[in-house]
Amino acid sequence: MPITETITDTFRTNELDPMNHRKDHDGRFYSISQSVKKQLFTGGGLPKEYKELSETLNGLSIMVRKPAIELITYLNKTNFDAPVTRYVLYGKTGSGKSISLAHILHYGSNAGMVLVHVPWVPNWVRFPKGCTPSVIHPNMYDHPIESVEWLRHFSTQNGLLMQKLELKTTETYTWSKREMTAAGSPLSELIDLGMNRAKYATDCVAALLGELKKAAVSKRCRVLVVIDGFNAFFSPRSKVQREDKSIVLPTEFVLTDAFLSLTRNDWTNGAIVVSVDASALPLELRESPLPRYQLGKQGFEHLDPFIPIEVPNYSEKEFHSQIDYYIERNWLQQPKARTDRGRAELSFTSGNHPLSLMKLVAPY
Amino acid sequence: MAVLRELVVFPSKCLRGVRSYFLSAPLFQNGFLKLNESVSKDGHALDLEQSDTKKISKAMKSYMERAKIHDNFIKQQLHEYNIGKRHLANMMGKDPEFFTQADVDEAIRYLFPSGLFDPRARPMMKHPDEIYPKRKAAEFDVNGRPYHSLFYTSKPNYYTLMHDLAVKFKQLDRHEDKIISRGIQDQKPTELFLFGSEWIPKQKVENVLLETLTDAQYENLIKTFERFSQHPYSALEKDFIMQFRRQLAAQVEIQQVPELMRDESGRPYMTYNTRRKTSNAAVKVIGQGTGVISINGNDIHFFQREQDKKQIIFPLQFSDMLGKVDVVATVDGCGTSAQSGAIRLGISMCLRSFVNAETIERMRLAGLLSFDPRTRERKKPGQAGAREKFTWKKR
């Protein structure tokens, strides 16, 4: 929907800058422009069905909900001289964690923070495109293809910002006898190297994350780390196998190491927002959506202390707002669905659960 | 062995005699034909020794003997029954004088517990009248002369009934004429008293008349009764007609809707336990609610299939209570279909206390208040399943 259109519906808001989203915007939709969407979410970040629906409904509109508002309030008030605070979004599968993270990503982008965004960690754990044993780190595994993709995603998200910041490496990275990145060279060079040389891409990612950490501490930039499906890093299973068919645990990935070091609270001038989801783990570990259960002992010890933020089902106001949106977009076409009785039925049958409602209302 | 129940037979001449159809005494009493009040006249019919010196045929003799044997047999059974009742009362520690048939049934159930499925196969002790089929007593005297004038129709009771109906019909007409001639204009013919009952089936009519009827004869009888009961003054013969009608069950059982209970916070609630197949559900519906649902601690997504969710929502939607009440249910056993069916019935039964009588009736018609008695049918030996047979090979 074009931004210039006057908005009179109660389920929409004019406020398009997430930095200004407050409590009274709760339950209202704000639209994200195509350019922003392209910049932030080309490499992932919006759930597939949600993205397709937004394309069908002619524009990405995200509902402003309490978890995101809470996070924005905290981020606005954060003392960035203190060690980084870690926020963990938790809730049932399909309750809106990824969308809240997308909202925060937009906030971070508007706030001029460097975005370190992992769209969905289980993609690296469950569907790796070819893990190779690492050369530099013994007994660990690289993700060459995924690292290249991630670097591309990073540069798309932070392209303009990186140009403005002109960050430099602080140490020398030797890749091979002939290749090295000297200290003091621009970070963009590091990123380009990683994008071109898949062999060294994983280590480039690790190096980049290290550099960003140092840059944040020295106040050259502010970093926002957003990771969806964080608990997959501590999953007891992965699809990567050694030659003897034994399973490689995610903690033996170089990428895991890199991101875990970034999510430690031993640096300042940043924020870490992470989500844990039951669907990131194997079937037998999906009993409870709560952070302690989902992270496991290792993950909990790594992230502790953190601020847990629950992403609940729709409140009544949010539910009606969602239905209003669907009606306005002509997605709910049955005249009966538009009545009060219809709304009550939809509310009951979906249990006010966002994903269930989306599936219930879909024609396929 | 031929079993006869002794009946008293009305002498033929009294049939056409003085008999007022407007008396309260019905024609048929206690479900069997009782055309004669005087018993003493019969004594001679069975007393072979004091009969005439005329020769009695062998057939006659054996007929009389059979009747006597049966008569004695029934007397003996009755005696044993009464003695048995007193024994049972003693055994159970109750007063023999006031030991009713219900007490007898309970005692038998206690002393002879049976796991048999069919109630009719279980041990029972009942009055000989209920066990031994009734049969007509002597239909002709020692000389072979029938007592009933219509005996040679071979269905005297049936044809008597048909004739009676015709006669009564004429009498009702005469009554109507009298009313009209007297100019009693405002006397309204009485309304139909037939609501809530239906004509008894052929088998029952045969039991009453103690004669077998063909289907055509039964239909004829019913048609005649219909015509008779359509007479404006047929209500005068109400008792006579009602002997041949039986109440319909729905009118008799009117279930009492339980009153709402209150919990600590003052909210009204109702509970009900149901089952479907082998799953049991305990459902509690709490008023002044917002539509919160909890099944075994989970929300509606305890049931993953849409059809199960629809089963749950149906009673609430139908009675317009969606979003007005909360539901708390625990369920176990069987599968999702049975569980959701059990919860649906539980919710419907609880909602009766929240809604008005009209909605309860609508719910009943919609089938929401009916218990589903279907259970898994047993697999039979010699078959692959309950109904499925093994492959049939021609050779």
Short mmCIF file of C-alpha atoms in Angstrom, two decimals, chain A residues 24-347:
data_model
loop_
_atom_site.label_atom_id
_atom_site.label_comp_id
_atom_site.label_asym_id
_atom_site.label_seq_id
_atom_site.Cartn_x
_atom_site.Cartn_y
_atom_site.Cartn_z
CA ASP A 24 -0.79 2.84 21.79
CA HIS A 25 0.34 1.38 18.51
CA ASP A 26 -0.36 -2.08 19.87
CA GLY A 27 -2.51 -4.12 17.52
CA ARG A 28 -2.01 -1.84 14.55
CA PHE A 29 -0.43 -2.55 11.22
CA TYR A 30 2.34 -0.44 9.79
CA SER A 31 3.55 -0.93 6.27
CA ILE A 32 7.11 -1.50 5.19
CA SER A 33 8.12 -0.13 1.84
CA GLN A 34 9.38 -2.33 -0.95
CA SER A 35 12.87 -0.88 -0.78
CA VAL A 36 13.19 -1.53 2.93
CA LYS A 37 11.82 -5.03 2.48
CA LYS A 38 14.30 -5.73 -0.26
CA GLN A 39 17.18 -4.39 1.78
CA LEU A 40 16.40 -6.19 4.98
CA PHE A 41 14.73 -9.44 4.01
CA THR A 42 16.14 -10.61 0.70
CA GLY A 43 18.41 -13.07 2.45
CA GLY A 44 15.66 -14.29 4.74
CA GLY A 45 13.94 -13.12 7.90
CA LEU A 46 10.27 -13.38 6.99
CA PRO A 47 8.62 -16.80 7.17
CA LYS A 48 7.95 -18.14 3.72
CA GLU A 49 4.15 -18.26 3.89
CA TYR A 50 3.97 -14.85 5.48
CA LYS A 51 6.12 -13.39 2.76
CA GLU A 52 4.01 -14.96 0.03
CA LEU A 53 0.85 -13.69 1.68
CA SER A 54 2.25 -10.19 1.87
CA GLU A 55 2.99 -10.31 -1.83
CA THR A 56 -0.56 -11.49 -2.52
CA LEU A 57 -2.05 -8.81 -0.32
CA ASN A 58 -0.12 -6.12 -2.12
CA GLY A 59 2.33 -4.94 0.46
CA LEU A 60 4.16 -5.98 3.58
CA SER A 61 2.36 -4.81 6.69
CA ILE A 62 3.53 -5.92 10.08
CA MET A 63 1.37 -5.78 13.18
CA VAL A 64 2.91 -3.87 16.03
CA ARG A 65 2.62 -6.17 19.03
CA LYS A 66 3.55 -6.01 22.68
CA PRO A 67 6.82 -8.02 22.54
CA ALA A 68 8.24 -5.75 19.87
CA ILE A 69 7.06 -2.60 21.63
CA GLU A 70 8.65 -3.85 24.84
CA LEU A 71 11.92 -4.52 23.06
CA ILE A 72 11.88 -1.14 21.34
CA THR A 73 11.31 0.60 24.66
CA TYR A 74 14.23 -1.26 26.18
CA LEU A 75 16.49 -0.61 23.22
CA ASN A 76 15.64 3.07 23.28
CA LYS A 77 16.57 3.26 26.94
CA THR A 78 19.63 1.00 26.84
CA ASN A 79 22.82 2.21 28.40
CA PHE A 80 25.22 1.21 25.67
CA ASP A 81 28.23 1.59 27.91
CA ALA A 82 27.18 -1.41 29.92
CA PRO A 83 27.80 -4.95 28.68
CA VAL A 84 25.35 -6.06 26.00
CA THR A 85 21.92 -7.21 27.17
CA ARG A 86 20.56 -10.39 25.70
CA TYR A 87 16.85 -10.69 25.00
CA VAL A 88 15.24 -14.02 24.31
CA LEU A 89 11.89 -14.18 22.55
CA TYR A 90 10.01 -17.35 23.28
CA GLY A 91 6.56 -18.74 22.63
CA LYS A 92 4.67 -21.47 20.83
CA THR A 93 5.56 -22.18 17.22
CA GLY A 94 3.65 -19.80 15.04
CA SER A 95 2.95 -17.15 17.66
CA GLY A 96 4.86 -14.39 15.89
CA LYS A 97 8.48 -14.48 17.06
CA SER A 98 10.05 -14.19 13.61
CA ILE A 99 7.81 -11.27 12.71
CA SER A 100 8.73 -9.52 15.94
CA LEU A 101 12.38 -10.06 15.09
CA ALA A 102 11.75 -8.61 11.65
CA HIS A 103 10.20 -5.58 13.31
CA ILE A 104 13.28 -5.19 15.52
CA LEU A 105 15.50 -5.54 12.47
CA HIS A 106 13.70 -2.63 10.88
CA TYR A 107 14.14 -0.69 14.10
CA GLY A 108 17.84 -1.43 14.16
CA SER A 109 18.19 -0.40 10.57
CA ASN A 110 16.47 2.92 11.25
CA ALA A 111 18.52 3.43 14.38
CA GLY A 112 21.72 3.19 12.40
CA MET A 113 22.88 -0.04 14.01
CA VAL A 114 24.96 -2.59 12.17
CA LEU A 115 22.70 -5.58 11.69
CA VAL A 116 24.10 -9.03 12.29
CA HIS A 117 21.09 -11.12 11.28
CA VAL A 118 20.80 -14.89 11.08
CA PRO A 119 17.39 -15.56 9.48
CA TRP A 120 16.94 -19.16 10.62
CA VAL A 121 19.71 -21.15 12.28
CA PRO A 122 18.19 -24.63 11.66
CA ASN A 123 18.86 -24.11 7.97
CA TRP A 124 22.55 -24.47 8.79
CA VAL A 125 21.99 -27.42 11.07
CA ARG A 126 19.31 -29.42 9.28
CA PHE A 127 19.78 -28.54 5.62
CA PRO A 128 23.47 -27.78 5.16
CA LYS A 129 24.49 -27.45 1.56
CA GLY A 130 27.80 -29.13 1.97
CA CYS A 131 29.88 -28.97 5.11
CA THR A 132 33.60 -29.35 4.81
CA PRO A 133 36.10 -29.98 7.57
CA SER A 134 37.79 -26.81 8.60
CA VAL A 135 41.43 -26.29 7.74
CA ILE A 136 42.22 -23.73 10.40
CA HIS A 137 40.21 -25.19 13.23
CA PRO A 138 40.85 -28.89 13.74
CA ASN A 139 37.81 -31.13 14.33
CA MET A 140 35.43 -28.38 13.25
CA TYR A 141 33.33 -27.93 10.17
CA ASP A 142 32.86 -25.11 7.69
CA HIS A 143 29.75 -24.02 5.85
CA PRO A 144 31.22 -22.60 2.68
CA ILE A 145 28.00 -22.00 0.73
CA GLU A 146 25.98 -20.75 3.65
CA SER A 147 28.76 -18.39 4.70
CA VAL A 148 28.90 -16.84 1.26
CA GLU A 149 25.15 -16.39 1.31
CA TRP A 150 25.28 -14.89 4.74
CA LEU A 151 27.98 -12.43 3.80
CA ARG A 152 25.87 -11.40 0.84
CA HIS A 153 22.89 -10.96 3.12
CA PHE A 154 25.00 -8.93 5.54
CA SER A 155 26.27 -6.61 2.86
CA THR A 156 22.76 -6.10 1.46
CA GLN A 157 21.44 -5.20 4.88
CA ASN A 158 24.32 -2.99 5.91
CA GLY A 159 25.67 -1.85 2.56
CA LEU A 160 25.12 1.86 2.86
CA LEU A 161 25.94 1.92 6.54
CA MET A 162 29.24 0.14 6.06
CA GLN A 163 30.19 2.62 3.39
CA LYS A 164 29.46 5.42 5.79
CA LEU A 165 31.22 3.86 8.77
CA GLU A 166 34.39 2.83 6.93
CA LEU A 167 35.43 0.31 9.49
CA LYS A 168 38.90 -1.18 9.37
CA THR A 169 40.31 -4.53 10.42
CA THR A 170 42.41 -4.51 13.53
CA GLU A 171 44.56 -7.56 12.81
CA THR A 172 46.00 -9.49 9.94
CA TYR A 173 44.23 -12.52 8.61
CA THR A 174 46.31 -15.00 6.72
CA TRP A 175 44.27 -17.23 4.48
CA SER A 176 47.05 -19.04 2.67
CA LYS A 177 50.64 -18.58 1.62
CA ARG A 178 49.63 -16.01 -0.94
CA GLU A 179 46.42 -14.55 0.44
CA MET A 180 46.08 -12.39 3.47
CA THR A 181 44.13 -9.43 4.68
CA ALA A 182 46.35 -6.90 6.36
CA ALA A 183 45.37 -5.02 9.48
CA GLY A 184 43.86 -1.68 8.74
CA SER A 185 42.21 -2.75 5.51
CA PRO A 186 38.53 -1.91 5.12
CA LEU A 187 36.03 -4.46 6.30
CA SER A 188 34.36 -4.42 2.92
CA GLU A 189 37.50 -6.03 1.55
CA LEU A 190 37.14 -8.81 4.06
CA ILE A 191 33.52 -9.29 3.08
CA ASP A 192 34.33 -9.31 -0.61
CA LEU A 193 37.03 -11.88 -0.08
CA GLY A 194 34.59 -14.10 1.73
CA MET A 195 31.96 -13.71 -0.99
CA ASN A 196 34.44 -14.61 -3.69
CA ARG A 197 36.35 -17.37 -1.98
CA ALA A 198 33.95 -19.93 -0.60
CA LYS A 199 36.83 -21.86 0.88
CA TYR A 200 37.60 -19.07 3.31
CA ALA A 201 34.05 -17.69 3.65
CA THR A 202 33.31 -19.29 7.02
CA ASP A 203 36.49 -17.93 8.54
CA CYS A 204 35.72 -14.57 6.98
CA VAL A 205 32.41 -14.58 8.80
CA ALA A 206 34.16 -15.42 12.05
CA ALA A 207 36.71 -12.70 11.46
CA LEU A 208 34.00 -10.19 10.56
CA LEU A 209 32.06 -10.89 13.70
CA GLY A 210 35.21 -10.50 15.79
CA GLU A 211 35.96 -7.20 14.11
CA LEU A 212 32.46 -5.89 14.65
CA LYS A 213 32.70 -6.78 18.31
CA LYS A 214 35.89 -4.82 18.67
CA ALA A 215 34.48 -1.94 16.66
CA ALA A 216 31.46 -1.77 18.90
CA VAL A 217 33.58 -1.73 22.04
CA SER A 218 35.68 1.09 20.62
CA LYS A 219 32.50 2.95 19.83
CA ARG A 220 33.00 3.06 16.10
CA CYS A 221 29.64 1.43 15.48
CA ARG A 222 26.66 0.01 17.34
CA VAL A 223 25.79 -3.60 16.63
CA LEU A 224 22.41 -5.27 16.79
CA VAL A 225 22.55 -9.05 16.73
CA VAL A 226 19.28 -10.73 15.68
CA ILE A 227 19.21 -14.51 15.55
CA ASP A 228 16.13 -16.58 14.85
CA GLY A 229 16.05 -20.15 16.10
CA PHE A 230 19.05 -19.75 18.38
CA ASN A 231 18.42 -23.00 20.18
CA ALA A 232 19.39 -24.91 17.04
CA PHE A 233 23.02 -24.19 17.87
CA PHE A 234 22.59 -26.58 20.80
CA SER A 235 20.58 -29.21 19.01
CA PRO A 236 21.65 -32.80 19.72
CA ARG A 237 21.40 -33.69 16.02
CA SER A 238 22.42 -32.33 12.66
CA LYS A 239 22.44 -33.57 9.11
CA VAL A 240 26.22 -33.29 8.82
CA GLN A 241 27.98 -36.63 8.98
CA ARG A 242 31.57 -37.60 9.05
CA GLU A 243 32.98 -40.33 6.82
CA ASP A 244 32.20 -42.91 9.44
CA LYS A 245 28.56 -41.74 9.48
CA SER A 246 28.79 -40.28 12.95
CA ILE A 247 26.82 -37.09 13.47
CA VAL A 248 28.57 -33.76 13.78
CA LEU A 249 27.02 -31.72 16.54
CA PRO A 250 26.20 -28.07 15.81
CA THR A 251 28.66 -27.02 18.49
CA GLU A 252 31.38 -28.36 16.23
CA PHE A 253 30.61 -25.86 13.50
CA VAL A 254 32.87 -22.87 13.03
CA LEU A 255 29.83 -20.69 12.46
CA THR A 256 28.37 -21.75 15.79
CA ASP A 257 31.58 -20.77 17.50
CA ALA A 258 31.57 -17.40 15.80
CA PHE A 259 28.02 -16.53 16.71
CA LEU A 260 28.31 -17.86 20.20
CA SER A 261 31.31 -15.65 20.80
CA LEU A 262 29.31 -12.71 19.49
CA THR A 263 26.38 -13.49 21.76
CA ARG A 264 28.52 -13.50 24.89
CA ASN A 265 28.06 -10.49 27.06
CA ASP A 266 31.73 -9.56 27.04
CA TRP A 267 31.33 -6.52 24.84
CA THR A 268 29.48 -3.24 24.93
CA ASN A 269 27.62 -0.90 22.64
CA GLY A 270 25.21 -3.36 21.21
CA ALA A 271 22.17 -5.50 21.78
CA ILE A 272 21.43 -9.14 21.19
CA VAL A 273 17.91 -10.29 20.37
CA VAL A 274 17.46 -13.99 19.97
CA SER A 275 14.48 -16.29 19.55
CA VAL A 276 14.07 -19.88 20.68
CA ASP A 277 11.51 -22.04 18.96
CA ALA A 278 10.41 -25.60 19.47
CA SER A 279 10.50 -26.29 15.74
CA ALA A 280 14.25 -25.61 15.72
CA LEU A 281 14.86 -28.83 17.62
CA PRO A 282 14.08 -32.47 16.83
CA LEU A 283 10.57 -33.77 17.49
CA GLU A 284 11.30 -35.32 20.84
CA LEU A 285 12.47 -32.02 22.29
CA ARG A 286 9.34 -29.99 21.60
CA GLU A 287 7.46 -30.52 24.81
CA SER A 288 7.80 -27.00 26.21
CA PRO A 289 8.29 -23.65 24.49
CA LEU A 290 10.07 -22.14 27.49
CA PRO A 291 13.67 -20.86 27.13
CA ARG A 292 15.33 -23.07 29.71
CA TYR A 293 13.93 -26.21 28.10
CA GLN A 294 14.58 -25.09 24.56
CA LEU A 295 18.13 -23.92 25.14
CA GLY A 296 19.19 -26.94 27.13
CA LYS A 297 21.87 -26.82 29.77
CA GLN A 298 24.65 -25.64 27.47
CA GLY A 299 22.60 -22.95 25.77
CA PHE A 300 21.14 -21.68 28.99
CA GLU A 301 24.54 -21.41 30.60
CA HIS A 302 25.79 -19.52 27.57
CA LEU A 303 22.95 -17.05 27.45
CA ASP A 304 22.37 -16.66 31.16
CA PRO A 305 21.60 -13.90 32.25
CA PHE A 306 19.06 -12.86 29.66
CA ILE A 307 15.71 -11.08 29.55
CA PRO A 308 12.95 -13.44 28.41
CA ILE A 309 10.12 -11.89 26.47
CA GLU A 310 7.07 -13.99 25.78
CA VAL A 311 5.32 -13.76 22.43
CA PRO A 312 1.74 -14.75 23.27
CA ASN A 313 -1.28 -15.53 21.12
CA TYR A 314 -3.36 -12.64 19.85
CA SER A 315 -5.17 -10.57 22.41
CA GLU A 316 -8.78 -9.77 21.56
CA LYS A 317 -7.80 -6.38 20.18
CA GLU A 318 -5.00 -7.83 18.08
CA PHE A 319 -7.28 -10.55 16.78
CA HIS A 320 -9.94 -8.14 15.62
CA SER A 321 -7.27 -5.97 14.10
CA GLN A 322 -5.96 -8.92 12.13
CA ILE A 323 -9.44 -9.81 10.90
CA ASP A 324 -10.04 -6.17 9.94
CA TYR A 325 -6.85 -6.26 7.93
CA TYR A 326 -7.89 -9.45 6.15
CA ILE A 327 -11.30 -8.03 5.40
CA GLU A 328 -9.87 -4.78 4.11
CA ARG A 329 -7.48 -6.65 1.86
CA ASN A 330 -10.41 -8.79 0.69
CA TRP A 331 -8.71 -11.92 1.89
CA LEU A 332 -11.76 -12.95 3.93
CA GLN A 333 -14.35 -13.11 1.21
CA GLN A 334 -17.14 -15.12 2.81
CA PRO A 335 -19.81 -12.64 3.95
CA LYS A 336 -20.43 -14.85 6.98
CA ALA A 337 -16.82 -14.53 8.06
CA ARG A 338 -17.25 -10.79 8.33
CA THR A 339 -20.06 -11.02 10.89
CA ASP A 340 -19.60 -11.13 14.66
CA ARG A 341 -20.53 -14.79 14.70
CA GLY A 342 -17.97 -15.45 12.02
CA ARG A 343 -15.30 -13.68 13.99
CA ALA A 344 -16.20 -15.65 17.11
CA GLU A 345 -15.92 -18.89 15.16
CA LEU A 346 -12.55 -17.91 13.70
CA SER A 347 -11.30 -16.88 17.10
#
